[in-house]
Each structure stands twice: as structure tokens, then as C-alpha cells.
mmCIF file with all atom_site columns, N, CA and C in Angstrom:
data_model
loop_
_atom_site.group_PDB
_atom_site.id
_atom_site.type_symbol
_atom_site.label_atom_id
_atom_site.label_alt_id
_atom_site.label_comp_id
_atom_site.label_asym_id
_atom_site.label_entity_id
_atom_site.label_seq_id
_atom_site.pdbx_PDB_ins_code
_atom_site.Cartn_x
_atom_site.Cartn_y
_atom_site.Cartn_z
_atom_site.occupancy
_atom_site.B_iso_or_equiv
_atom_site.pdbx_formal_charge
_atom_site.auth_seq_id
_atom_site.auth_comp_id
_atom_site.auth_asym_id
_atom_site.auth_atom_id
_atom_site.pdbx_PDB_model_num
ATOM 1   N N  . UNK J 1 1  ? 11.231 17.383  -32.287 1.00 78.00 ? 28  UNK J N  1
ATOM 2   C CA . UNK J 1 1  ? 10.973 16.259  -31.542 1.00 78.00 ? 28  UNK J CA 1
ATOM 3   C C  . UNK J 1 1  ? 12.079 15.219  -30.938 1.00 78.00 ? 28  UNK J C  1
ATOM 4   N N  . UNK J 1 2  ? 13.060 15.668  -31.507 1.00 84.00 ? 29  UNK J N  1
ATOM 5   C CA . UNK J 1 2  ? 14.132 15.049  -31.725 1.00 84.00 ? 29  UNK J CA 1
ATOM 6   C C  . UNK J 1 2  ? 14.422 14.660  -30.096 1.00 84.00 ? 29  UNK J C  1
ATOM 7   N N  . UNK J 1 3  ? 14.447 16.412  -29.493 1.00 91.00 ? 30  UNK J N  1
ATOM 8   C CA . UNK J 1 3  ? 14.899 17.277  -28.323 1.00 91.00 ? 30  UNK J CA 1
ATOM 9   C C  . UNK J 1 3  ? 13.677 16.105  -27.282 1.00 91.00 ? 30  UNK J C  1
ATOM 10  N N  . UNK J 1 4  ? 12.972 15.629  -27.098 1.00 93.00 ? 31  UNK J N  1
ATOM 11  C CA . UNK J 1 4  ? 12.146 15.252  -26.457 1.00 93.00 ? 31  UNK J CA 1
ATOM 12  C C  . UNK J 1 4  ? 12.399 14.232  -26.462 1.00 93.00 ? 31  UNK J C  1
ATOM 13  N N  . UNK J 1 5  ? 12.599 13.083  -27.655 1.00 95.00 ? 32  UNK J N  1
ATOM 14  C CA . UNK J 1 5  ? 12.834 11.748  -27.385 1.00 95.00 ? 32  UNK J CA 1
ATOM 15  C C  . UNK J 1 5  ? 14.416 11.744  -26.278 1.00 95.00 ? 32  UNK J C  1
ATOM 16  N N  . UNK J 1 6  ? 15.225 12.554  -26.858 1.00 95.00 ? 33  UNK J N  1
ATOM 17  C CA . UNK J 1 6  ? 16.481 12.648  -26.121 1.00 95.00 ? 33  UNK J CA 1
ATOM 18  C C  . UNK J 1 6  ? 16.401 12.811  -24.768 1.00 95.00 ? 33  UNK J C  1
ATOM 19  N N  . UNK J 1 7  ? 15.789 13.637  -24.027 1.00 95.00 ? 34  UNK J N  1
ATOM 20  C CA . UNK J 1 7  ? 15.334 14.229  -23.101 1.00 95.00 ? 34  UNK J CA 1
ATOM 21  C C  . UNK J 1 7  ? 14.772 12.947  -22.066 1.00 95.00 ? 34  UNK J C  1
ATOM 22  N N  . UNK J 1 8  ? 13.925 12.273  -22.951 1.00 96.00 ? 35  UNK J N  1
ATOM 23  C CA . UNK J 1 8  ? 12.771 11.235  -22.354 1.00 96.00 ? 35  UNK J CA 1
ATOM 24  C C  . UNK J 1 8  ? 13.934 9.869   -21.556 1.00 96.00 ? 35  UNK J C  1
ATOM 25  N N  . UNK J 1 9  ? 14.756 9.771   -23.117 1.00 97.00 ? 36  UNK J N  1
ATOM 26  C CA . UNK J 1 9  ? 15.820 8.535   -23.021 1.00 97.00 ? 36  UNK J CA 1
ATOM 27  C C  . UNK J 1 9  ? 17.129 8.846   -21.997 1.00 97.00 ? 36  UNK J C  1
ATOM 28  N N  . UNK J 1 10 ? 17.583 10.130  -21.987 1.00 97.00 ? 37  UNK J N  1
ATOM 29  C CA . UNK J 1 10 ? 18.128 10.248  -20.826 1.00 97.00 ? 37  UNK J CA 1
ATOM 30  C C  . UNK J 1 10 ? 17.908 10.868  -19.203 1.00 97.00 ? 37  UNK J C  1
ATOM 31  N N  . UNK J 1 11 ? 16.369 10.878  -18.778 1.00 97.00 ? 38  UNK J N  1
ATOM 32  C CA . UNK J 1 11 ? 16.212 10.930  -17.666 1.00 97.00 ? 38  UNK J CA 1
ATOM 33  C C  . UNK J 1 11 ? 15.370 9.263   -17.343 1.00 97.00 ? 38  UNK J C  1
ATOM 34  N N  . UNK J 1 12 ? 15.359 8.654   -18.286 1.00 97.00 ? 39  UNK J N  1
ATOM 35  C CA . UNK J 1 12 ? 14.570 7.256   -18.057 1.00 97.00 ? 39  UNK J CA 1
ATOM 36  C C  . UNK J 1 12 ? 16.614 6.595   -17.701 1.00 97.00 ? 39  UNK J C  1
ATOM 37  N N  . UNK J 1 13 ? 17.335 6.767   -18.119 1.00 98.00 ? 40  UNK J N  1
ATOM 38  C CA . UNK J 1 13 ? 19.088 6.491   -17.977 1.00 98.00 ? 40  UNK J CA 1
ATOM 39  C C  . UNK J 1 13 ? 19.732 7.075   -16.478 1.00 98.00 ? 40  UNK J C  1
ATOM 40  N N  . UNK J 1 14 ? 19.304 8.122   -16.431 1.00 97.00 ? 41  UNK J N  1
ATOM 41  C CA . UNK J 1 14 ? 19.610 8.688   -15.231 1.00 97.00 ? 41  UNK J CA 1
ATOM 42  C C  . UNK J 1 14 ? 19.073 8.392   -13.980 1.00 97.00 ? 41  UNK J C  1
ATOM 43  N N  . UNK J 1 15 ? 17.296 7.543   -13.989 1.00 97.00 ? 42  UNK J N  1
ATOM 44  C CA . UNK J 1 15 ? 16.467 7.233   -12.977 1.00 97.00 ? 42  UNK J CA 1
ATOM 45  C C  . UNK J 1 15 ? 16.775 6.020   -12.722 1.00 97.00 ? 42  UNK J C  1
ATOM 46  N N  . UNK J 1 16 ? 17.789 5.193   -14.080 1.00 97.00 ? 43  UNK J N  1
ATOM 47  C CA . UNK J 1 16 ? 18.189 3.755   -14.063 1.00 97.00 ? 43  UNK J CA 1
ATOM 48  C C  . UNK J 1 16 ? 19.426 3.552   -13.437 1.00 97.00 ? 43  UNK J C  1
ATOM 49  N N  . UNK J 1 17 ? 20.015 4.593   -13.201 1.00 97.00 ? 44  UNK J N  1
ATOM 50  C CA . UNK J 1 17 ? 21.986 4.336   -12.711 1.00 97.00 ? 44  UNK J CA 1
ATOM 51  C C  . UNK J 1 17 ? 21.100 5.098   -10.799 1.00 97.00 ? 44  UNK J C  1
ATOM 52  N N  . UNK J 1 18 ? 20.444 6.262   -10.565 1.00 96.00 ? 45  UNK J N  1
ATOM 53  C CA . UNK J 1 18 ? 20.899 6.666   -9.499  1.00 96.00 ? 45  UNK J CA 1
ATOM 54  C C  . UNK J 1 18 ? 19.659 5.593   -8.512  1.00 96.00 ? 45  UNK J C  1
ATOM 55  N N  . UNK J 1 19 ? 18.939 4.606   -9.297  1.00 96.00 ? 46  UNK J N  1
ATOM 56  C CA . UNK J 1 19 ? 18.293 3.227   -8.839  1.00 96.00 ? 46  UNK J CA 1
ATOM 57  C C  . UNK J 1 19 ? 19.601 1.977   -8.582  1.00 96.00 ? 46  UNK J C  1
ATOM 58  N N  . UNK J 1 20 ? 20.834 1.982   -9.792  1.00 95.00 ? 47  UNK J N  1
ATOM 59  C CA . UNK J 1 20 ? 21.495 1.354   -9.292  1.00 95.00 ? 47  UNK J CA 1
ATOM 60  C C  . UNK J 1 20 ? 22.614 1.016   -8.335  1.00 95.00 ? 47  UNK J C  1
ATOM 61  N N  . UNK J 1 21 ? 22.979 2.750   -7.886  1.00 95.00 ? 48  UNK J N  1
ATOM 62  C CA . UNK J 1 21 ? 23.469 3.555   -6.552  1.00 95.00 ? 48  UNK J CA 1
ATOM 63  C C  . UNK J 1 21 ? 22.871 3.035   -5.593  1.00 95.00 ? 48  UNK J C  1
ATOM 64  N N  . UNK J 1 22 ? 21.539 3.157   -5.099  1.00 95.00 ? 49  UNK J N  1
ATOM 65  C CA . UNK J 1 22 ? 20.985 3.455   -3.953  1.00 95.00 ? 49  UNK J CA 1
ATOM 66  C C  . UNK J 1 22 ? 20.790 1.366   -4.107  1.00 95.00 ? 49  UNK J C  1
ATOM 67  N N  . UNK J 1 23 ? 20.561 1.057   -4.641  1.00 94.00 ? 50  UNK J N  1
ATOM 68  C CA . UNK J 1 23 ? 21.264 -0.263  -4.383  1.00 94.00 ? 50  UNK J CA 1
ATOM 69  C C  . UNK J 1 23 ? 22.378 -0.970  -3.903  1.00 94.00 ? 50  UNK J C  1
ATOM 70  N N  . UNK J 1 24 ? 22.952 -0.595  -4.378  1.00 92.00 ? 51  UNK J N  1
ATOM 71  C CA . UNK J 1 24 ? 24.817 -0.560  -4.055  1.00 92.00 ? 51  UNK J CA 1
ATOM 72  C C  . UNK J 1 24 ? 24.589 -0.072  -2.499  1.00 92.00 ? 51  UNK J C  1
ATOM 73  N N  . UNK J 1 25 ? 24.181 0.897   -2.068  1.00 92.00 ? 52  UNK J N  1
ATOM 74  C CA . UNK J 1 25 ? 24.132 1.582   -0.990  1.00 92.00 ? 52  UNK J CA 1
ATOM 75  C C  . UNK J 1 25 ? 23.464 1.535   0.431   1.00 92.00 ? 52  UNK J C  1
ATOM 76  N N  . UNK J 1 26 ? 22.120 -0.118  -0.561  1.00 91.00 ? 53  UNK J N  1
ATOM 77  C CA . UNK J 1 26 ? 21.666 -0.759  0.533   1.00 91.00 ? 53  UNK J CA 1
ATOM 78  C C  . UNK J 1 26 ? 21.977 -1.649  1.114   1.00 91.00 ? 53  UNK J C  1
ATOM 79  N N  . UNK J 1 27 ? 23.164 -1.818  0.556   1.00 86.00 ? 54  UNK J N  1
ATOM 80  C CA . UNK J 1 27 ? 24.091 -2.577  1.463   1.00 86.00 ? 54  UNK J CA 1
ATOM 81  C C  . UNK J 1 27 ? 24.704 -2.773  1.867   1.00 86.00 ? 54  UNK J C  1
ATOM 82  N N  . UNK J 1 28 ? 24.987 -1.577  2.192   1.00 88.00 ? 55  UNK J N  1
ATOM 83  C CA . UNK J 1 28 ? 25.591 -0.784  3.602   1.00 88.00 ? 55  UNK J CA 1
ATOM 84  C C  . UNK J 1 28 ? 25.038 -0.726  4.618   1.00 88.00 ? 55  UNK J C  1
ATOM 85  N N  . UNK J 1 29 ? 23.443 -0.580  4.295   1.00 85.00 ? 56  UNK J N  1
ATOM 86  C CA . UNK J 1 29 ? 22.414 -0.655  5.585   1.00 85.00 ? 56  UNK J CA 1
ATOM 87  C C  . UNK J 1 29 ? 21.384 -0.026  5.310   1.00 85.00 ? 56  UNK J C  1
ATOM 88  N N  . UNK J 1 30 ? 21.809 0.722   4.250   1.00 87.00 ? 57  UNK J N  1
ATOM 89  C CA . UNK J 1 30 ? 20.800 2.161   3.831   1.00 87.00 ? 57  UNK J CA 1
ATOM 90  C C  . UNK J 1 30 ? 19.589 1.624   2.853   1.00 87.00 ? 57  UNK J C  1
ATOM 91  N N  . UNK J 1 31 ? 18.785 2.466   2.760   1.00 90.00 ? 58  UNK J N  1
ATOM 92  C CA . UNK J 1 31 ? 17.476 2.961   2.285   1.00 90.00 ? 58  UNK J CA 1
ATOM 93  C C  . UNK J 1 31 ? 16.623 1.941   2.305   1.00 90.00 ? 58  UNK J C  1
ATOM 94  N N  . UNK J 1 32 ? 17.022 0.754   3.334   1.00 89.00 ? 59  UNK J N  1
ATOM 95  C CA . UNK J 1 32 ? 16.499 -0.272  3.647   1.00 89.00 ? 59  UNK J CA 1
ATOM 96  C C  . UNK J 1 32 ? 14.712 -0.745  3.200   1.00 89.00 ? 59  UNK J C  1
ATOM 97  N N  . UNK J 1 33 ? 13.853 0.344   3.776   1.00 91.00 ? 60  UNK J N  1
ATOM 98  C CA . UNK J 1 33 ? 12.314 0.615   3.457   1.00 91.00 ? 60  UNK J CA 1
ATOM 99  C C  . UNK J 1 33 ? 11.945 0.690   2.091   1.00 91.00 ? 60  UNK J C  1
ATOM 100 N N  . UNK J 1 34 ? 12.853 1.460   0.938   1.00 91.00 ? 61  UNK J N  1
ATOM 101 C CA . UNK J 1 34 ? 12.488 2.464   -0.074  1.00 91.00 ? 61  UNK J CA 1
ATOM 102 C C  . UNK J 1 34 ? 13.296 1.131   -0.827  1.00 91.00 ? 61  UNK J C  1
ATOM 103 N N  . UNK J 1 35 ? 14.080 0.076   -0.532  1.00 92.00 ? 62  UNK J N  1
ATOM 104 C CA . UNK J 1 35 ? 14.459 -1.461  -1.378  1.00 92.00 ? 62  UNK J CA 1
ATOM 105 C C  . UNK J 1 35 ? 13.500 -2.665  -0.925  1.00 92.00 ? 62  UNK J C  1
ATOM 106 N N  . UNK J 1 36 ? 12.758 -2.348  0.557   1.00 92.00 ? 63  UNK J N  1
ATOM 107 C CA . UNK J 1 36 ? 11.800 -2.951  -0.020  1.00 92.00 ? 63  UNK J CA 1
ATOM 108 C C  . UNK J 1 36 ? 9.840  -3.054  -0.617  1.00 92.00 ? 63  UNK J C  1
ATOM 109 N N  . UNK J 1 37 ? 10.124 -1.302  -0.426  1.00 93.00 ? 64  UNK J N  1
ATOM 110 C CA . UNK J 1 37 ? 9.217  -1.121  -1.043  1.00 93.00 ? 64  UNK J CA 1
ATOM 111 C C  . UNK J 1 37 ? 9.485  -1.308  -2.673  1.00 93.00 ? 64  UNK J C  1
ATOM 112 N N  . UNK J 1 38 ? 9.976  -1.495  -3.269  1.00 94.00 ? 65  UNK J N  1
ATOM 113 C CA . UNK J 1 38 ? 10.169 -1.587  -5.075  1.00 94.00 ? 65  UNK J CA 1
ATOM 114 C C  . UNK J 1 38 ? 10.499 -2.881  -4.669  1.00 94.00 ? 65  UNK J C  1
ATOM 115 N N  . UNK J 1 39 ? 11.000 -4.316  -3.883  1.00 92.00 ? 66  UNK J N  1
ATOM 116 C CA . UNK J 1 39 ? 10.817 -5.470  -4.297  1.00 92.00 ? 66  UNK J CA 1
ATOM 117 C C  . UNK J 1 39 ? 9.245  -5.957  -4.846  1.00 92.00 ? 66  UNK J C  1
ATOM 118 N N  . UNK J 1 40 ? 8.816  -4.885  -3.341  1.00 93.00 ? 67  UNK J N  1
ATOM 119 C CA . UNK J 1 40 ? 7.241  -5.518  -4.129  1.00 93.00 ? 67  UNK J CA 1
ATOM 120 C C  . UNK J 1 40 ? 6.672  -4.747  -5.113  1.00 93.00 ? 67  UNK J C  1
ATOM 121 N N  . UNK J 1 41 ? 7.448  -3.889  -6.103  1.00 94.00 ? 68  UNK J N  1
ATOM 122 C CA . UNK J 1 41 ? 6.056  -2.814  -6.917  1.00 94.00 ? 68  UNK J CA 1
ATOM 123 C C  . UNK J 1 41 ? 7.095  -3.726  -8.436  1.00 94.00 ? 68  UNK J C  1
ATOM 124 N N  . UNK J 1 42 ? 8.405  -3.721  -8.268  1.00 95.00 ? 69  UNK J N  1
ATOM 125 C CA . UNK J 1 42 ? 9.555  -4.178  -9.258  1.00 95.00 ? 69  UNK J CA 1
ATOM 126 C C  . UNK J 1 42 ? 9.836  -5.383  -9.263  1.00 95.00 ? 69  UNK J C  1
ATOM 127 N N  . UNK J 1 43 ? 8.547  -6.651  -10.336 1.00 94.00 ? 70  UNK J N  1
ATOM 128 C CA . UNK J 1 43 ? 9.265  -8.010  -10.554 1.00 94.00 ? 70  UNK J CA 1
ATOM 129 C C  . UNK J 1 43 ? 10.200 -8.357  -10.759 1.00 94.00 ? 70  UNK J C  1
ATOM 130 N N  . UNK J 1 44 ? 10.578 -9.331  -9.938  1.00 94.00 ? 71  UNK J N  1
ATOM 131 C CA . UNK J 1 44 ? 11.929 -9.818  -10.190 1.00 94.00 ? 71  UNK J CA 1
ATOM 132 C C  . UNK J 1 44 ? 12.890 -9.601  -9.685  1.00 94.00 ? 71  UNK J C  1
ATOM 133 N N  . UNK J 1 45 ? 13.248 -8.058  -9.206  1.00 95.00 ? 72  UNK J N  1
ATOM 134 C CA . UNK J 1 45 ? 13.710 -7.386  -8.458  1.00 95.00 ? 72  UNK J CA 1
ATOM 135 C C  . UNK J 1 45 ? 14.778 -7.760  -7.428  1.00 95.00 ? 72  UNK J C  1
ATOM 136 N N  . UNK J 1 46 ? 15.797 -8.112  -6.964  1.00 90.00 ? 73  UNK J N  1
ATOM 137 C CA . UNK J 1 46 ? 16.450 -8.745  -5.679  1.00 90.00 ? 73  UNK J CA 1
ATOM 138 C C  . UNK J 1 46 ? 17.768 -7.995  -5.822  1.00 90.00 ? 73  UNK J C  1
ATOM 139 N N  . UNK J 1 47 ? 18.007 -7.781  -4.517  1.00 91.00 ? 74  UNK J N  1
ATOM 140 C CA . UNK J 1 47 ? 19.673 -7.340  -3.833  1.00 91.00 ? 74  UNK J CA 1
ATOM 141 C C  . UNK J 1 47 ? 20.207 -8.576  -4.058  1.00 91.00 ? 74  UNK J C  1
ATOM 142 N N  . UNK J 1 48 ? 19.998 -9.483  -3.872  1.00 90.00 ? 75  UNK J N  1
ATOM 143 C CA . UNK J 1 48 ? 21.363 -10.734 -3.681  1.00 90.00 ? 75  UNK J CA 1
ATOM 144 C C  . UNK J 1 48 ? 22.343 -10.841 -5.204  1.00 90.00 ? 75  UNK J C  1
ATOM 145 N N  . UNK J 1 49 ? 21.441 -11.087 -6.182  1.00 91.00 ? 76  UNK J N  1
ATOM 146 C CA . UNK J 1 49 ? 22.230 -11.522 -7.311  1.00 91.00 ? 76  UNK J CA 1
ATOM 147 C C  . UNK J 1 49 ? 21.947 -10.471 -8.608  1.00 91.00 ? 76  UNK J C  1
ATOM 148 N N  . UNK J 1 50 ? 22.799 -10.560 -9.144  1.00 93.00 ? 77  UNK J N  1
ATOM 149 C CA . UNK J 1 50 ? 22.532 -9.398  -10.487 1.00 93.00 ? 77  UNK J CA 1
ATOM 150 C C  . UNK J 1 50 ? 22.215 -9.686  -11.129 1.00 93.00 ? 77  UNK J C  1
ATOM 151 N N  . UNK J 1 51 ? 21.652 -10.397 -11.417 1.00 95.00 ? 78  UNK J N  1
ATOM 152 C CA . UNK J 1 51 ? 20.133 -10.229 -12.265 1.00 95.00 ? 78  UNK J CA 1
ATOM 153 C C  . UNK J 1 51 ? 19.225 -9.806  -12.444 1.00 95.00 ? 78  UNK J C  1
ATOM 154 N N  . UNK J 1 52 ? 18.692 -9.975  -10.454 1.00 94.00 ? 79  UNK J N  1
ATOM 155 C CA . UNK J 1 52 ? 17.676 -9.456  -9.892  1.00 94.00 ? 79  UNK J CA 1
ATOM 156 C C  . UNK J 1 52 ? 18.209 -8.107  -9.927  1.00 94.00 ? 79  UNK J C  1
ATOM 157 N N  . UNK J 1 53 ? 19.093 -7.212  -9.682  1.00 95.00 ? 80  UNK J N  1
ATOM 158 C CA . UNK J 1 53 ? 19.926 -5.795  -9.649  1.00 95.00 ? 80  UNK J CA 1
ATOM 159 C C  . UNK J 1 53 ? 19.365 -5.458  -11.165 1.00 95.00 ? 80  UNK J C  1
ATOM 160 N N  . UNK J 1 54 ? 19.746 -5.909  -12.365 1.00 95.00 ? 81  UNK J N  1
ATOM 161 C CA . UNK J 1 54 ? 19.385 -6.382  -13.729 1.00 95.00 ? 81  UNK J CA 1
ATOM 162 C C  . UNK J 1 54 ? 17.976 -5.617  -14.111 1.00 95.00 ? 81  UNK J C  1
ATOM 163 N N  . UNK J 1 55 ? 17.785 -6.724  -13.321 1.00 96.00 ? 82  UNK J N  1
ATOM 164 C CA . UNK J 1 55 ? 15.810 -6.883  -13.650 1.00 96.00 ? 82  UNK J CA 1
ATOM 165 C C  . UNK J 1 55 ? 15.598 -5.573  -13.056 1.00 96.00 ? 82  UNK J C  1
ATOM 166 N N  . UNK J 1 56 ? 16.010 -4.929  -12.071 1.00 96.00 ? 83  UNK J N  1
ATOM 167 C CA . UNK J 1 56 ? 15.338 -3.677  -11.239 1.00 96.00 ? 83  UNK J CA 1
ATOM 168 C C  . UNK J 1 56 ? 15.823 -2.587  -11.819 1.00 96.00 ? 83  UNK J C  1
ATOM 169 N N  . UNK J 1 57 ? 16.843 -2.602  -12.520 1.00 96.00 ? 84  UNK J N  1
ATOM 170 C CA . UNK J 1 57 ? 17.828 -1.098  -12.685 1.00 96.00 ? 84  UNK J CA 1
ATOM 171 C C  . UNK J 1 57 ? 16.450 -1.806  -14.534 1.00 96.00 ? 84  UNK J C  1
ATOM 172 N N  . UNK J 1 58 ? 15.848 -2.674  -15.030 1.00 97.00 ? 85  UNK J N  1
ATOM 173 C CA . UNK J 1 58 ? 15.076 -2.688  -16.610 1.00 97.00 ? 85  UNK J CA 1
ATOM 174 C C  . UNK J 1 58 ? 13.649 -1.994  -16.070 1.00 97.00 ? 85  UNK J C  1
ATOM 175 N N  . UNK J 1 59 ? 13.594 -2.327  -14.984 1.00 97.00 ? 86  UNK J N  1
ATOM 176 C CA . UNK J 1 59 ? 12.418 -1.695  -14.592 1.00 97.00 ? 86  UNK J CA 1
ATOM 177 C C  . UNK J 1 59 ? 12.244 -0.193  -14.138 1.00 97.00 ? 86  UNK J C  1
ATOM 178 N N  . UNK J 1 60 ? 13.407 0.152   -13.046 1.00 97.00 ? 87  UNK J N  1
ATOM 179 C CA . UNK J 1 60 ? 13.536 1.867   -12.754 1.00 97.00 ? 87  UNK J CA 1
ATOM 180 C C  . UNK J 1 60 ? 13.517 2.387   -14.450 1.00 97.00 ? 87  UNK J C  1
ATOM 181 N N  . UNK J 1 61 ? 14.627 1.841   -15.561 1.00 98.00 ? 88  UNK J N  1
ATOM 182 C CA . UNK J 1 61 ? 14.183 2.732   -16.905 1.00 98.00 ? 88  UNK J CA 1
ATOM 183 C C  . UNK J 1 61 ? 13.002 2.473   -17.302 1.00 98.00 ? 88  UNK J C  1
ATOM 184 N N  . UNK J 1 62 ? 11.915 1.613   -17.444 1.00 97.00 ? 89  UNK J N  1
ATOM 185 C CA . UNK J 1 62 ? 10.628 2.024   -17.519 1.00 97.00 ? 89  UNK J CA 1
ATOM 186 C C  . UNK J 1 62 ? 9.818  2.682   -16.749 1.00 97.00 ? 89  UNK J C  1
ATOM 187 N N  . UNK J 1 63 ? 9.924  2.757   -15.738 1.00 96.00 ? 90  UNK J N  1
ATOM 188 C CA . UNK J 1 63 ? 9.304  3.796   -15.159 1.00 96.00 ? 90  UNK J CA 1
ATOM 189 C C  . UNK J 1 63 ? 10.340 5.260   -14.773 1.00 96.00 ? 90  UNK J C  1
ATOM 190 N N  . UNK J 1 64 ? 11.312 5.001   -15.478 1.00 97.00 ? 91  UNK J N  1
ATOM 191 C CA . UNK J 1 64 ? 11.473 6.906   -16.153 1.00 97.00 ? 91  UNK J CA 1
ATOM 192 C C  . UNK J 1 64 ? 11.271 7.361   -16.919 1.00 97.00 ? 91  UNK J C  1
ATOM 193 N N  . UNK J 1 65 ? 10.928 6.624   -18.247 1.00 97.00 ? 92  UNK J N  1
ATOM 194 C CA . UNK J 1 65 ? 10.212 6.895   -19.421 1.00 97.00 ? 92  UNK J CA 1
ATOM 195 C C  . UNK J 1 65 ? 8.975  7.038   -18.589 1.00 97.00 ? 92  UNK J C  1
ATOM 196 N N  . UNK J 1 66 ? 8.161  6.891   -17.849 1.00 97.00 ? 93  UNK J N  1
ATOM 197 C CA . UNK J 1 66 ? 6.409  6.885   -17.799 1.00 97.00 ? 93  UNK J CA 1
ATOM 198 C C  . UNK J 1 66 ? 6.424  8.237   -17.269 1.00 97.00 ? 93  UNK J C  1
ATOM 199 N N  . UNK J 1 67 ? 7.956  8.558   -16.299 1.00 97.00 ? 94  UNK J N  1
ATOM 200 C CA . UNK J 1 67 ? 7.702  9.462   -15.390 1.00 97.00 ? 94  UNK J CA 1
ATOM 201 C C  . UNK J 1 67 ? 8.118  10.505  -16.401 1.00 97.00 ? 94  UNK J C  1
ATOM 202 N N  . UNK J 1 68 ? 9.314  10.342  -16.893 1.00 97.00 ? 95  UNK J N  1
ATOM 203 C CA . UNK J 1 68 ? 9.580  11.290  -18.415 1.00 97.00 ? 95  UNK J CA 1
ATOM 204 C C  . UNK J 1 68 ? 8.776  11.834  -19.459 1.00 97.00 ? 95  UNK J C  1
ATOM 205 N N  . UNK J 1 69 ? 7.898  11.421  -19.488 1.00 97.00 ? 96  UNK J N  1
ATOM 206 C CA . UNK J 1 69 ? 6.521  12.178  -20.348 1.00 97.00 ? 96  UNK J CA 1
ATOM 207 C C  . UNK J 1 69 ? 5.647  12.377  -19.689 1.00 97.00 ? 96  UNK J C  1
ATOM 208 N N  . UNK J 1 70 ? 5.152  12.398  -18.581 1.00 97.00 ? 97  UNK J N  1
ATOM 209 C CA . UNK J 1 70 ? 4.655  12.370  -17.790 1.00 97.00 ? 97  UNK J CA 1
ATOM 210 C C  . UNK J 1 70 ? 5.382  14.362  -17.394 1.00 97.00 ? 97  UNK J C  1
ATOM 211 N N  . UNK J 1 71 ? 6.828  14.343  -17.507 1.00 96.00 ? 98  UNK J N  1
ATOM 212 C CA . UNK J 1 71 ? 6.953  15.879  -16.453 1.00 96.00 ? 98  UNK J CA 1
ATOM 213 C C  . UNK J 1 71 ? 7.343  16.140  -17.638 1.00 96.00 ? 98  UNK J C  1
ATOM 214 N N  . UNK J 1 72 ? 7.337  15.423  -19.269 1.00 95.00 ? 99  UNK J N  1
ATOM 215 C CA . UNK J 1 72 ? 7.267  16.488  -20.591 1.00 95.00 ? 99  UNK J CA 1
ATOM 216 C C  . UNK J 1 72 ? 6.195  17.066  -20.829 1.00 95.00 ? 99  UNK J C  1
ATOM 217 N N  . UNK J 1 73 ? 5.189  16.502  -20.395 1.00 95.00 ? 100 UNK J N  1
ATOM 218 C CA . UNK J 1 73 ? 3.474  16.275  -21.005 1.00 95.00 ? 100 UNK J CA 1
ATOM 219 C C  . UNK J 1 73 ? 3.027  17.890  -19.864 1.00 95.00 ? 100 UNK J C  1
ATOM 220 N N  . UNK J 1 74 ? 3.196  17.639  -18.953 1.00 96.00 ? 101 UNK J N  1
ATOM 221 C CA . UNK J 1 74 ? 3.101  18.538  -17.911 1.00 96.00 ? 101 UNK J CA 1
ATOM 222 C C  . UNK J 1 74 ? 3.884  20.044  -18.585 1.00 96.00 ? 101 UNK J C  1
ATOM 223 N N  . UNK J 1 75 ? 4.892  20.032  -19.040 1.00 93.00 ? 102 UNK J N  1
ATOM 224 C CA . UNK J 1 75 ? 5.823  21.379  -19.089 1.00 93.00 ? 102 UNK J CA 1
ATOM 225 C C  . UNK J 1 75 ? 5.035  21.969  -20.007 1.00 93.00 ? 102 UNK J C  1
ATOM 226 N N  . UNK J 1 76 ? 5.233  21.011  -21.854 1.00 92.00 ? 103 UNK J N  1
ATOM 227 C CA . UNK J 1 76 ? 4.557  21.459  -22.619 1.00 92.00 ? 103 UNK J CA 1
ATOM 228 C C  . UNK J 1 76 ? 3.092  22.247  -22.310 1.00 92.00 ? 103 UNK J C  1
ATOM 229 N N  . UNK J 1 77 ? 2.416  21.331  -21.772 1.00 95.00 ? 104 UNK J N  1
ATOM 230 C CA . UNK J 1 77 ? 0.737  22.065  -20.959 1.00 95.00 ? 104 UNK J CA 1
ATOM 231 C C  . UNK J 1 77 ? 0.888  23.543  -21.179 1.00 95.00 ? 104 UNK J C  1
ATOM 232 N N  . UNK J 1 78 ? 1.811  23.616  -19.754 1.00 94.00 ? 105 UNK J N  1
ATOM 233 C CA . UNK J 1 78 ? 1.903  24.771  -18.987 1.00 94.00 ? 105 UNK J CA 1
ATOM 234 C C  . UNK J 1 78 ? 3.356  26.071  -19.848 1.00 94.00 ? 105 UNK J C  1
ATOM 235 N N  . UNK J 1 79 ? 3.849  25.626  -20.994 1.00 84.00 ? 106 UNK J N  1
ATOM 236 C CA . UNK J 1 79 ? 4.513  26.202  -21.963 1.00 84.00 ? 106 UNK J CA 1
ATOM 237 C C  . UNK J 1 79 ? 4.470  27.253  -23.027 1.00 84.00 ? 106 UNK J C  1
#
């Protein structure tokens, strides 16, 4: 069970880190459509302020937890 929890935590952390990297790349004009979509879904997310980016990273972490639980459930179902 500990490995499953560790997997979920690391997956969510990686999800959040990748999200922050994408946000930083969006300041150079890339991923504009992705950022506009995410800003509609993640409440409080804004690329113009650091607190908005942190709120987006927190939402991405929660999103990563949900995704990891789904992936792990599918893995255990087919194992």
C-alpha cells in the first residue's frame, strides 16, 4: 500500500511540475490555447501573478492525484 501512495504522490508532483514548466513556456508565446483552457477550469489560476501560478500548480497537483488514482485503479484491475 505504501508504494501505491508513493506512486500517487510522485505522479501528482510530476504533474504539477510539468504544469509550472508549461506556464513558464507560455510566457514565450507557446501553449496559448492550453493556458486559455486551463484558466477556465482552474479557479484562481492566472499567468500574470505568482500567486495565480501557485493556485494553478495546486489545482494541477489535485488533478494529478485524481489521474494517478484512475491509472492505478486500471493497473490493478488488469493486473
